[in-house]
GROMACS .gro file of C-alpha atoms in nm:
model
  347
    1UNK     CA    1  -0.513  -1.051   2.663
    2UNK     CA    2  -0.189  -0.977   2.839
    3UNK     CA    3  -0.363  -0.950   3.136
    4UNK     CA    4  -0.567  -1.241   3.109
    5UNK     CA    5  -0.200  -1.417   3.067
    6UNK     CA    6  -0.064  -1.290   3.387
    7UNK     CA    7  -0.323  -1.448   3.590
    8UNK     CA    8  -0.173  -1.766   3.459
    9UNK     CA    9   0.118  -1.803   3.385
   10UNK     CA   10   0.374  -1.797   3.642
   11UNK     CA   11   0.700  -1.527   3.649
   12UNK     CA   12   1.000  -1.643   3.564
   13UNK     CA   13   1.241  -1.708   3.859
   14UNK     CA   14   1.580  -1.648   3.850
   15UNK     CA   15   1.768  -1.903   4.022
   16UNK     CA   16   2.102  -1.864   4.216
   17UNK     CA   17   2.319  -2.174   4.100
   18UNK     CA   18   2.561  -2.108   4.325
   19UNK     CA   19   2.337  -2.044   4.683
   20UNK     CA   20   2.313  -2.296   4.936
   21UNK     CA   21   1.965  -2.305   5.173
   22UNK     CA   22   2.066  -2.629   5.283
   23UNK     CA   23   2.219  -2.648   5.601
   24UNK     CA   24   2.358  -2.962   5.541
   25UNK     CA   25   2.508  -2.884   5.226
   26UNK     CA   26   2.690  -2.570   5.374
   27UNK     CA   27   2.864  -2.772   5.666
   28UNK     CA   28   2.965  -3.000   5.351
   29UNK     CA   29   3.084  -2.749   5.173
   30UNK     CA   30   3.287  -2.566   5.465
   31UNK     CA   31   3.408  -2.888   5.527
   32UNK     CA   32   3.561  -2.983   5.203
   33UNK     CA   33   3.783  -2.614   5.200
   34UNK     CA   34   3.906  -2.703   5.544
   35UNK     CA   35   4.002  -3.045   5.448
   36UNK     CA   36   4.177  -2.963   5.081
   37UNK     CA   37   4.394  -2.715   5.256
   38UNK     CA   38   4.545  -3.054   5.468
   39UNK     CA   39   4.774  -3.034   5.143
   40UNK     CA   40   4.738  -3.469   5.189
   41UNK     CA   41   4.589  -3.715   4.975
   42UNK     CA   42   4.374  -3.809   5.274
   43UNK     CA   43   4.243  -3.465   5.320
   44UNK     CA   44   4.191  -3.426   4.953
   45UNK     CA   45   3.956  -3.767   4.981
   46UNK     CA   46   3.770  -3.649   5.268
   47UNK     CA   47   3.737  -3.309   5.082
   48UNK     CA   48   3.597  -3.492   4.740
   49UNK     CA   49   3.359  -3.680   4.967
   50UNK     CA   50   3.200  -3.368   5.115
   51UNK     CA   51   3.154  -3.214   4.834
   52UNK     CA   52   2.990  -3.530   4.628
   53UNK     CA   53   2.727  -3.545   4.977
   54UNK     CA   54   2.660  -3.177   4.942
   55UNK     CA   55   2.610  -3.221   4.534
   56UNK     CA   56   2.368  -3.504   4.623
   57UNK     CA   57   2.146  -3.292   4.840
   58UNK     CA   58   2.117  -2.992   4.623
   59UNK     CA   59   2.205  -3.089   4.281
   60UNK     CA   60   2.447  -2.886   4.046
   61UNK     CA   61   2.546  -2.603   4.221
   62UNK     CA   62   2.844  -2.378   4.073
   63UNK     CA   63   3.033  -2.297   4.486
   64UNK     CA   64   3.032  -2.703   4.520
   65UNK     CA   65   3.105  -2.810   4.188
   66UNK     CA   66   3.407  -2.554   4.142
   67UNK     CA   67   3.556  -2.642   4.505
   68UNK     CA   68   3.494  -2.968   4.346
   69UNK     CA   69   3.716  -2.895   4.059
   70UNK     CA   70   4.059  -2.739   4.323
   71UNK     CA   71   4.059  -3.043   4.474
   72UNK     CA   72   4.105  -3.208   4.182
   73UNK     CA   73   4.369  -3.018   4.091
   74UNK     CA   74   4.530  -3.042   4.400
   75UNK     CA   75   4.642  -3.364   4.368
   76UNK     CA   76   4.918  -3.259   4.195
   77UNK     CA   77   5.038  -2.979   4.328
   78UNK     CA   78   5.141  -3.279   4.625
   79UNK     CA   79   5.254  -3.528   4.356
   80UNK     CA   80   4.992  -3.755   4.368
   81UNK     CA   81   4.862  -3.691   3.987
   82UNK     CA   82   5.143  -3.716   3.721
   83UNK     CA   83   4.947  -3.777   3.415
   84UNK     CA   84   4.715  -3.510   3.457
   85UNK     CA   85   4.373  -3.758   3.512
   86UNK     CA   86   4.289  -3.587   3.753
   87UNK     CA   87   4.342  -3.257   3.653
   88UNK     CA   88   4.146  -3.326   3.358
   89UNK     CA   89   3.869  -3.416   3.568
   90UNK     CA   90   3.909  -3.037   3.732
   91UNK     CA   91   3.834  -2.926   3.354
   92UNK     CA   92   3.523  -3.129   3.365
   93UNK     CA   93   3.400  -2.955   3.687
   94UNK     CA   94   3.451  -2.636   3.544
   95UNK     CA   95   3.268  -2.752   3.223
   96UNK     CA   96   2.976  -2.850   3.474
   97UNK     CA   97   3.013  -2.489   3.639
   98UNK     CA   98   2.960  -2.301   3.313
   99UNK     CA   99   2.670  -2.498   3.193
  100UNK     CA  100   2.517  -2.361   3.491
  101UNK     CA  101   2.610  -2.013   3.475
  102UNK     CA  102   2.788  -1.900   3.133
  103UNK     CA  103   2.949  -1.612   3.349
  104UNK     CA  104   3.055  -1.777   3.620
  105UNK     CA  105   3.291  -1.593   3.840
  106UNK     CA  106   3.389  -1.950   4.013
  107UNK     CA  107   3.411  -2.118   3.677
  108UNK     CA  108   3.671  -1.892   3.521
  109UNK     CA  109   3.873  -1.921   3.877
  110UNK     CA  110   3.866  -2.254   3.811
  111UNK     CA  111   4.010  -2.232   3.451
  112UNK     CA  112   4.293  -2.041   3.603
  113UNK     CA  113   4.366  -2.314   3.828
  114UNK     CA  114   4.357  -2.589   3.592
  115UNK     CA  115   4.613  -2.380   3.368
  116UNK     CA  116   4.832  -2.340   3.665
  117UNK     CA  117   4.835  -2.691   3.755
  118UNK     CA  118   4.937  -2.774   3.393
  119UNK     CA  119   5.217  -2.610   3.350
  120UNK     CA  120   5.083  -2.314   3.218
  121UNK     CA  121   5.103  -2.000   3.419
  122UNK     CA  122   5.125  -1.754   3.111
  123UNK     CA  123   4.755  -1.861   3.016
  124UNK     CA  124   4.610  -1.887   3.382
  125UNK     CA  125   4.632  -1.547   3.442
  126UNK     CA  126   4.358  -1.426   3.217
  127UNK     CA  127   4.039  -1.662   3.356
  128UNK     CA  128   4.193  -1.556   3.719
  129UNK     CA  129   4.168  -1.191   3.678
  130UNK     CA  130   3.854  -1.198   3.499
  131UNK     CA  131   3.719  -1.422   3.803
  132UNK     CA  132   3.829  -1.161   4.056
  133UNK     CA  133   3.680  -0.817   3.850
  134UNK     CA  134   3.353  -1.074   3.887
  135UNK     CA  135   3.406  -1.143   4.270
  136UNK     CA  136   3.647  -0.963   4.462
  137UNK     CA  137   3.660  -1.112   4.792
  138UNK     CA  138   3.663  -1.461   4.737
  139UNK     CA  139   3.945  -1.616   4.916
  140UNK     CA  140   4.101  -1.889   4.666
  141UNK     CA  141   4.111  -1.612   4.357
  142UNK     CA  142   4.328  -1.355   4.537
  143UNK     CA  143   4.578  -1.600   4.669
  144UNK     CA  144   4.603  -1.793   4.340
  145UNK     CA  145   4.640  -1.530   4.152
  146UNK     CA  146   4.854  -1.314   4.418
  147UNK     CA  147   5.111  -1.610   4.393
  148UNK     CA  148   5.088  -1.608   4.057
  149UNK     CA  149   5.151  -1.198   4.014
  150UNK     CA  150   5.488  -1.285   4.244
  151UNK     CA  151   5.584  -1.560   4.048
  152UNK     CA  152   5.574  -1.316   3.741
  153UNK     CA  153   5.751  -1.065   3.963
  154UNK     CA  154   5.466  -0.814   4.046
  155UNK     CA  155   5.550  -0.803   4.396
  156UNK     CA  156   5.365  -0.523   4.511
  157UNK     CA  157   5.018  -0.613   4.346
  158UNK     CA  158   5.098  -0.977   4.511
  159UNK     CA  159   5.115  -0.797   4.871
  160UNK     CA  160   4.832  -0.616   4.803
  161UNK     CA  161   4.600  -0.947   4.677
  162UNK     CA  162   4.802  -1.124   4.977
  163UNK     CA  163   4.652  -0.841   5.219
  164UNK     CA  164   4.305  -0.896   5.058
  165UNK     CA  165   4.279  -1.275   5.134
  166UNK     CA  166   4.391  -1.207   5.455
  167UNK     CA  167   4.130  -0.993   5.530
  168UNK     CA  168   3.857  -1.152   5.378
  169UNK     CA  169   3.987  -1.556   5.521
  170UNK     CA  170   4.199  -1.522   5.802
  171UNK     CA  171   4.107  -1.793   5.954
  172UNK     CA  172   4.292  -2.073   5.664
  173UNK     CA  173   4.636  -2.129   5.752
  174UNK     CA  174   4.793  -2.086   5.463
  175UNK     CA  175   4.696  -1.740   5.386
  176UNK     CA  176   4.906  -1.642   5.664
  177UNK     CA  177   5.222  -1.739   5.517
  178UNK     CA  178   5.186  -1.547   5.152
  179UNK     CA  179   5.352  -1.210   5.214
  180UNK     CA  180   5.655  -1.379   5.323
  181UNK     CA  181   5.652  -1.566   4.992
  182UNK     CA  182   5.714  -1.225   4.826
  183UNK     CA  183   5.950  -1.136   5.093
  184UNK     CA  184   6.200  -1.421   5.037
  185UNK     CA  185   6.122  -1.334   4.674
  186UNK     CA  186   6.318  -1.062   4.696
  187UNK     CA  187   6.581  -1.168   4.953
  188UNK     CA  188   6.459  -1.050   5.287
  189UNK     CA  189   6.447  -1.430   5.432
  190UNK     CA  190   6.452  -1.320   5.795
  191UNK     CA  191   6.107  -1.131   5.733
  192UNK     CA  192   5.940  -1.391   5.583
  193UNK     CA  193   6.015  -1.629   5.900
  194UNK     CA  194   5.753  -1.489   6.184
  195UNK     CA  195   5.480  -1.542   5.863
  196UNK     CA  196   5.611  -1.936   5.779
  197UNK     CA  197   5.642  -1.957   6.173
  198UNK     CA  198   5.242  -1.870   6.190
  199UNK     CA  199   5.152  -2.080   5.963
  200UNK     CA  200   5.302  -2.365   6.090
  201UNK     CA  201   5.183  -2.289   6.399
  202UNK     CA  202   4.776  -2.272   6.289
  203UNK     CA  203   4.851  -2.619   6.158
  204UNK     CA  204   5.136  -2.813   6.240
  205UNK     CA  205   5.039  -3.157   6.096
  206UNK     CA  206   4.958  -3.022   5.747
  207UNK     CA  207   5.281  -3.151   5.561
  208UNK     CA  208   5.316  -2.880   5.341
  209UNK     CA  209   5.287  -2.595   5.668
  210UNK     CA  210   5.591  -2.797   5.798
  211UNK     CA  211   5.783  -2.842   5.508
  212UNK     CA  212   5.760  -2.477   5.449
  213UNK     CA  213   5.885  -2.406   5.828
  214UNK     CA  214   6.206  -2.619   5.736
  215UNK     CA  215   6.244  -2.415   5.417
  216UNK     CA  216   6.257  -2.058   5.574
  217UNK     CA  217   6.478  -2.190   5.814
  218UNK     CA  218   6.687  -2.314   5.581
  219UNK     CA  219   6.701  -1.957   5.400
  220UNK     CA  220   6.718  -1.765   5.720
  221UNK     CA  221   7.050  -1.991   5.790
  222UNK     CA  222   6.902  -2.223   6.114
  223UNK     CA  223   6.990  -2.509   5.984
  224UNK     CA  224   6.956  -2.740   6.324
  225UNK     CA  225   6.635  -2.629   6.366
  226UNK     CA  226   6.517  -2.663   6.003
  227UNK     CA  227   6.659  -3.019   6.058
  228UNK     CA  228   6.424  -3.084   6.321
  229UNK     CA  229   6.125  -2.969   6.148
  230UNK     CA  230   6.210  -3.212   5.861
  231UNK     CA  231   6.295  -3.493   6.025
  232UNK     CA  232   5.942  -3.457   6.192
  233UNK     CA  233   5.814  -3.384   5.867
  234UNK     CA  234   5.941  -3.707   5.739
  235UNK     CA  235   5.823  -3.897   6.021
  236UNK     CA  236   5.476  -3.809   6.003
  237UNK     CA  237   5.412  -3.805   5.603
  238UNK     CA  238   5.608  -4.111   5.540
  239UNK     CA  239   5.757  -4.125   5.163
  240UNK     CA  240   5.541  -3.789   5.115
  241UNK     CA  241   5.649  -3.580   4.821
  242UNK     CA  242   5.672  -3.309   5.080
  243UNK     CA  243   5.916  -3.527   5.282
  244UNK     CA  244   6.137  -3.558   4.988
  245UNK     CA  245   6.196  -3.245   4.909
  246UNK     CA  246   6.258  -3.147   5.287
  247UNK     CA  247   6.537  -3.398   5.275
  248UNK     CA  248   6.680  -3.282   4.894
  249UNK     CA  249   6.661  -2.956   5.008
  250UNK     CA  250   6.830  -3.025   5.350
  251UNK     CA  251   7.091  -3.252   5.207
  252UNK     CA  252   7.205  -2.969   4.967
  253UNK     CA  253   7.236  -2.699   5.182
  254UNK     CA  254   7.524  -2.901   5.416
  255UNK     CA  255   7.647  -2.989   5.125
  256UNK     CA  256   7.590  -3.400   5.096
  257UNK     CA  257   7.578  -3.445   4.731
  258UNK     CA  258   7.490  -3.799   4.707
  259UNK     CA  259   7.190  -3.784   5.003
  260UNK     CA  260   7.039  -3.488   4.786
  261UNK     CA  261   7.033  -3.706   4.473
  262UNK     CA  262   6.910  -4.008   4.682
  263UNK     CA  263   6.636  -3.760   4.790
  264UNK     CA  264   6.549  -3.664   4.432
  265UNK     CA  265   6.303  -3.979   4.358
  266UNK     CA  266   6.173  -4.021   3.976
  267UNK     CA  267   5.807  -3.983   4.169
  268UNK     CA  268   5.933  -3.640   4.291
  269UNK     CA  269   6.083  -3.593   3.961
  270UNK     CA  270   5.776  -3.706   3.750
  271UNK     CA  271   5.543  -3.449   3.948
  272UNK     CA  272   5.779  -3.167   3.928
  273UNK     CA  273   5.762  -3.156   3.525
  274UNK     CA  274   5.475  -2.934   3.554
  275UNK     CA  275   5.458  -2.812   3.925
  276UNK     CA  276   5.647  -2.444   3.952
  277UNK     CA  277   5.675  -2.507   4.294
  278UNK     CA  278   5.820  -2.841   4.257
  279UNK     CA  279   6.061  -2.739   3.939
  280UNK     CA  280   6.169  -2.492   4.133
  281UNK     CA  281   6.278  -2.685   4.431
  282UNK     CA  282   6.405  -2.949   4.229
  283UNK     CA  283   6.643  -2.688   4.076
  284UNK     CA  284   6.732  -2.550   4.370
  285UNK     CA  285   6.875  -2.883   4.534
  286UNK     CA  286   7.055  -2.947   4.230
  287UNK     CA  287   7.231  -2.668   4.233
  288UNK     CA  288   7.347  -2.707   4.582
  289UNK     CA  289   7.481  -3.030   4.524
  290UNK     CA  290   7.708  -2.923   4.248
  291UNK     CA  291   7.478  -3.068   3.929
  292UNK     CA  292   7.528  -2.774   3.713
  293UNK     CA  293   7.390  -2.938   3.407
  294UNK     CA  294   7.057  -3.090   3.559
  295UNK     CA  295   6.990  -2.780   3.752
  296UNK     CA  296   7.011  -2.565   3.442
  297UNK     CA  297   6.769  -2.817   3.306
  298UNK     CA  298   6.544  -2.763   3.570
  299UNK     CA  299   6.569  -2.370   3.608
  300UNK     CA  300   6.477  -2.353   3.222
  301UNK     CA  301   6.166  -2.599   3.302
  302UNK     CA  302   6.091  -2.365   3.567
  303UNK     CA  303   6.089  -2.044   3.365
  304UNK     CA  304   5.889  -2.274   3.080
  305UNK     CA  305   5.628  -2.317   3.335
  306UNK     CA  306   5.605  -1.938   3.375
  307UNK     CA  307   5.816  -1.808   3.659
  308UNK     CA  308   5.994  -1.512   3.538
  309UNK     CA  309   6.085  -1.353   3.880
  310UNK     CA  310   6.408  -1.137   3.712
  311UNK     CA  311   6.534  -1.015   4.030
  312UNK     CA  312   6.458  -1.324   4.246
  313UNK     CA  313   6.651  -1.559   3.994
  314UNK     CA  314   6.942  -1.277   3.918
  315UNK     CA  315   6.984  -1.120   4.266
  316UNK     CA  316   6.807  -1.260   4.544
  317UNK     CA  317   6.842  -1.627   4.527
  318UNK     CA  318   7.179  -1.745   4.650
  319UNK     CA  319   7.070  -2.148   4.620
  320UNK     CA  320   7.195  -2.079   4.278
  321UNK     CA  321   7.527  -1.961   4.282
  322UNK     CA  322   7.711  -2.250   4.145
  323UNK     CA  323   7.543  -2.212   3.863
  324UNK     CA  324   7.574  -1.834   3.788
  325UNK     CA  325   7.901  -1.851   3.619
  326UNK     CA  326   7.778  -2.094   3.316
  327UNK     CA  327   7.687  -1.905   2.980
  328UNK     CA  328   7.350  -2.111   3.009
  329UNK     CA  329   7.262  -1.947   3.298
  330UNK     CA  330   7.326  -1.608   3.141
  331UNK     CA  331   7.126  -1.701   2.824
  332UNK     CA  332   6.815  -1.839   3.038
  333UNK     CA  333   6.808  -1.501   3.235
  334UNK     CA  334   6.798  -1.278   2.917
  335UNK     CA  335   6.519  -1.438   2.817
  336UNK     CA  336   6.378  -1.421   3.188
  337UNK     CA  337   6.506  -1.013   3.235
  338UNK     CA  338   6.332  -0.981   2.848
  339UNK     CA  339   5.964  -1.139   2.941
  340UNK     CA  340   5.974  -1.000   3.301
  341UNK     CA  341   6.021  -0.649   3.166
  342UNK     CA  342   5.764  -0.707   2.958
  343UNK     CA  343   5.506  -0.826   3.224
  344UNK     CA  344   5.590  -0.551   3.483
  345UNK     CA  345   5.658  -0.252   3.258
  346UNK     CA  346   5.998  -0.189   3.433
  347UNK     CA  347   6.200   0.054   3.271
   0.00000   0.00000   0.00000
């Protein structure tokens, strides 16, 4: 009988939800990461587009539906999405992704994100390392999740995830520029400028590649320079969150109080609420311009989101030195030394 069956009833076939044969849908697909690295709403329109073609040629597929779901997500990590719509449509994608594959590598990458977008770093780091011990070469996981590891003040394992990426994608701009996160991290600004200086270079449109370039600068005390790089960076991204923070940052650092403040725009201030980067920045300008009380309210935001970086915060970071000698300051960074001790292990 069971061999009667076998003449007629077909195998099953197990079916790659994540494989592209089309051609078409590939180029799409390649596309769409080159575009939502642009770090502009245009790029992150052209990059939706792409990926909504490709979708339409080969149906639900987990590598275009999760690429789907970062550049939703993306939106506002540049401002552009302070209620979280379209963040919430990143949850959806990755929703899509596991009702394709319960496992998926890409789909728990994509939790990560989402978390990390919202505001909460603490809980993105679980779906992110789970995604990597699933896949560990793609690209997007190890940088996401080395930023995040330097954020919570693993510097080393960030190098090492940062070294990864770069091996495995050398070729997007950004990955270029990661090890000197870690390296201004921990104080050593001057080494961290030939890496910002190479990215910028691979891309020198991108707005976030240039306001970067101004920021280094800024730390590594070449301050005409940085100048130029933001005024260029305001002159081609117009009224771009980017551009505003170039010019709060800028402003702060020679010491123009009022022109930081001006800088700080409630858009700027509305995306920041849940942006690290953007809390962090925010704080940072503050405190140059002499607003102890809002720039305390912004570190502790920043730490709420999840950075914990001890010896960055406590050491390394001399943007906040006006602020080191209130007892807020001190109580923030016990709770900081307390959770990053806990994270790292440090004795």
């Amino acid at each position: 009988v069971v061999k009667e069956l076998a003449q007629h009833v077909s195998r099953p076939v197990s079916v790659n939800k994540e494989k592209l044969d089309d051609s078409r849908a590939v180029e799409a697909y390649l596309k769409a990461r080159y575009e939502m690295w642009r770090f502009s709403e245009e790029g992150l329109q052209q990059a939706e587009r792409h990926l909504k073609n490709g979708l339409d040629l080969v149906g639900p597929n987990t590598r275009l539906l999760a690429t789907l779901g970062h550049v939703y997500a993306r939106y506002g990590e540049i401002g552009l999405d302070p209620k979280g719509e379209l963040l919430d449509k990143a949850g959806e994608c990755a929703k899509r992704v596991f009702a394709q594959d319960a496992n998926s590598s890409r789909g728990y990458a994509l939790l990560g994100v989402v978390k990390f977008h919202s505001g909460a770093l603490r809980e993105a780091r679980g779906p992110l390392e789970r995604a990597l011990d699933a896949n560990p070469n793609d690209p997007e996981t190890l940088t996401v999740l080395g930023y995040l590891y330097a954020l919570l003040g693993r510097n080393e394992q960030a190098l090492h995830l940062f070294s990864r990426a770069l091996a495995v994608d050398p070729l997007t701009p950004v990955n270029h520029c990661m090890p000197g996160f870690v390296a201004i991290l921990e104080g050593r600004n001057s080494d961290a400028l030939p890496q910002y200086r190479r990215f910028f270079e691979m891309d020198p449109y991108n707005p976030f590649a240039a306001w970067c370039m101004g920021y280094v600068l800024l730390r590594s005390g070449n301050i005409d320079e940085a100048s130029d790089v933001i005024g260029e960076l305001a002159a081609n991204h117009p009224g771009s969150i980017f551009g505003q923070l170039g010019d709060a940052i800028l402003s702060g650092v020679r010491g123009k109080k009022q022109a930081t403040l001006d800088a700080l725009s409630d858009e700027l201030r509305a995306a920041g609420r849940n942006s690290e980067l953007l809390s962090r920045e925010i704080t940072h300008s503050l405190a140059l311009a002499g607003e102890t009380d809002e720039a305390l309210d912004w570190l502790a935001n920043t730490v709420r989101i999840g950075n914990i970086n001890y010896p960055f915060w406590a050491r390394h970071n001399e943007w906040v030195d006006s602020i080191r000698s209130s007892k807020r300051f001190d109580a923030i960074m016990r709770d900081v030394e307390r959770e990053w001790l806990s994270v790292t292990g440090t004795a």
